[in-house]
mmCIF file of C-alpha atoms in Angstrom:
data_model
loop_
_atom_site.group_PDB
_atom_site.id
_atom_site.type_symbol
_atom_site.label_atom_id
_atom_site.label_comp_id
_atom_site.label_asym_id
_atom_site.label_seq_id
_atom_site.Cartn_x
_atom_site.Cartn_y
_atom_site.Cartn_z
ATOM 1 C CA ASP I 1 0.000 0.000 0.000
ATOM 2 C CA LEU I 2 1.034 3.592 -0.603
ATOM 3 C CA ILE I 3 -0.707 6.958 -0.245
ATOM 4 C CA LEU I 4 -0.181 9.529 -3.009
ATOM 5 C CA MET I 5 -1.077 12.907 -1.472
ATOM 6 C CA ASN I 6 -1.234 16.240 -3.289
ATOM 7 C CA VAL I 7 -0.367 18.585 -0.428
ATOM 8 C CA GLU I 8 -1.871 21.561 -2.259
ATOM 9 C CA MET I 9 -5.351 20.058 -2.636
ATOM 10 C CA GLY I 10 -7.524 20.946 0.319
ATOM 11 C CA ASP I 11 -5.468 20.581 3.452
ATOM 12 C CA GLY I 12 -3.018 17.923 2.306
ATOM 13 C CA LEU I 13 -0.426 18.612 4.993
ATOM 14 C CA ASN I 14 -3.031 18.134 7.706
ATOM 15 C CA GLY I 15 -4.201 15.000 5.892
ATOM 16 C CA ILE I 16 -0.713 13.537 6.256
ATOM 17 C CA ARG I 17 -0.713 14.387 9.969
ATOM 18 C CA VAL I 18 -4.122 12.742 10.428
ATOM 19 C CA VAL I 19 -2.951 9.548 8.713
ATOM 20 C CA ARG I 20 0.146 9.373 10.925
ATOM 21 C CA ARG I 21 -1.816 10.087 14.104
ATOM 22 C CA THR I 22 -4.458 7.484 13.229
ATOM 23 C CA GLU I 23 -1.792 4.870 12.492
ATOM 24 C CA ALA I 24 -0.050 5.573 15.788
ATOM 25 C CA GLU I 25 -3.254 5.497 17.834
ATOM 26 C CA ALA I 26 -4.350 2.202 16.262
ATOM 27 C CA GLY I 27 -0.887 0.640 16.439
ATOM 28 C CA GLN I 28 -0.928 0.163 12.671
ATOM 29 C CA ARG I 29 2.066 -0.264 10.428
ATOM 30 C CA ARG I 30 3.190 2.992 8.815
ATOM 31 C CA THR I 31 1.890 3.348 5.248
ATOM 32 C CA PRO I 32 4.352 5.079 2.918
ATOM 33 C CA ILE I 33 3.149 8.535 1.859
ATOM 34 C CA LEU I 34 4.416 10.119 -1.363
ATOM 35 C CA ALA I 35 3.581 13.838 -1.282
ATOM 36 C CA VAL I 36 3.348 15.868 -4.487
ATOM 37 C CA SER I 37 3.124 19.616 -5.093
ATOM 38 C CA LYS I 38 3.632 22.047 -7.958
ATOM 39 C CA ASP I 39 7.135 22.907 -6.812
ATOM 40 C CA GLY I 40 9.739 21.833 -4.331
ATOM 41 C CA ALA I 41 8.825 24.521 -1.797
ATOM 42 C CA ALA I 42 6.415 22.200 0.031
ATOM 43 C CA ALA I 43 8.922 19.340 0.320
ATOM 44 C CA ALA I 44 10.252 20.199 3.779
ATOM 45 C CA GLU I 45 6.759 20.834 5.140
ATOM 46 C CA ALA I 46 5.448 17.559 3.711
ATOM 47 C CA VAL I 47 8.289 15.523 5.207
ATOM 48 C CA ALA I 48 7.889 17.322 8.538
ATOM 49 C CA ALA I 49 4.169 16.434 8.472
ATOM 50 C CA GLY I 50 5.044 12.756 8.021
ATOM 51 C CA ALA I 51 5.451 12.144 4.289
ATOM 52 C CA ASP I 52 8.184 9.704 3.334
ATOM 53 C CA LEU I 53 9.042 11.370 0.038
ATOM 54 C CA HIS I 54 8.095 14.452 -1.981
ATOM 55 C CA MET I 55 7.907 14.918 -5.752
ATOM 56 C CA PRO I 56 7.395 18.209 -7.587
ATOM 57 C CA MET I 57 4.865 18.249 -10.443
ATOM 58 C CA PRO I 58 4.740 17.664 -13.316
ATOM 59 C CA ILE I 59 5.494 14.048 -12.565
ATOM 60 C CA THR I 60 7.122 11.882 -15.198
ATOM 61 C CA ALA I 61 6.468 8.153 -15.421
ATOM 62 C CA ALA I 62 10.129 7.410 -14.724
ATOM 63 C CA GLY I 63 10.178 9.760 -11.742
ATOM 64 C CA LEU I 64 7.010 8.237 -10.306
ATOM 65 C CA LEU I 65 8.318 4.687 -10.695
ATOM 66 C CA THR I 66 11.575 5.634 -8.989
ATOM 67 C CA ALA I 67 9.748 7.329 -6.119
ATOM 68 C CA LEU I 68 7.371 4.382 -5.718
ATOM 69 C CA ALA I 69 10.271 1.949 -5.583
ATOM 70 C CA ARG I 70 12.049 4.085 -2.959
ATOM 71 C CA ALA I 71 8.933 4.503 -0.828
ATOM 72 C CA LEU I 72 7.924 0.870 -0.990
ATOM 73 C CA SER I 73 11.452 -0.364 -0.271
ATOM 74 C CA ARG I 74 11.166 1.334 3.114
ATOM 75 C CA GLU I 75 8.248 -0.911 4.107
ATOM 76 C CA SER I 76 8.676 -3.777 6.517
ATOM 77 C CA ASP I 77 10.026 -7.172 5.548
ATOM 78 C CA ASP I 78 6.476 -8.404 4.815
ATOM 79 C CA LEU I 79 6.990 -9.424 1.197
ATOM 80 C CA SER I 80 3.514 -10.920 0.806
ATOM 81 C CA ALA I 81 2.344 -7.502 -0.394
ATOM 82 C CA VAL I 82 4.357 -7.859 -3.615
ATOM 83 C CA ALA I 83 3.373 -11.454 -4.360
#
């Protein structure tokens, strides 16, 4: 699983915080969050809010695949998710 969050749509930064708080309160495994925004200015804020990675838009297919691989490689050793 992975969450792709546009931090400029609605209150995306707060959305990341809510996901992280909910995971912590429920004792759930951390779901990777890939934050996107129109420029790199939101990167530090997104990571501080709990995102694992940030990508500026426009997103290329190669860039997205690289980011997905990086984010998903940080998951736990539970490899059943990729079977």
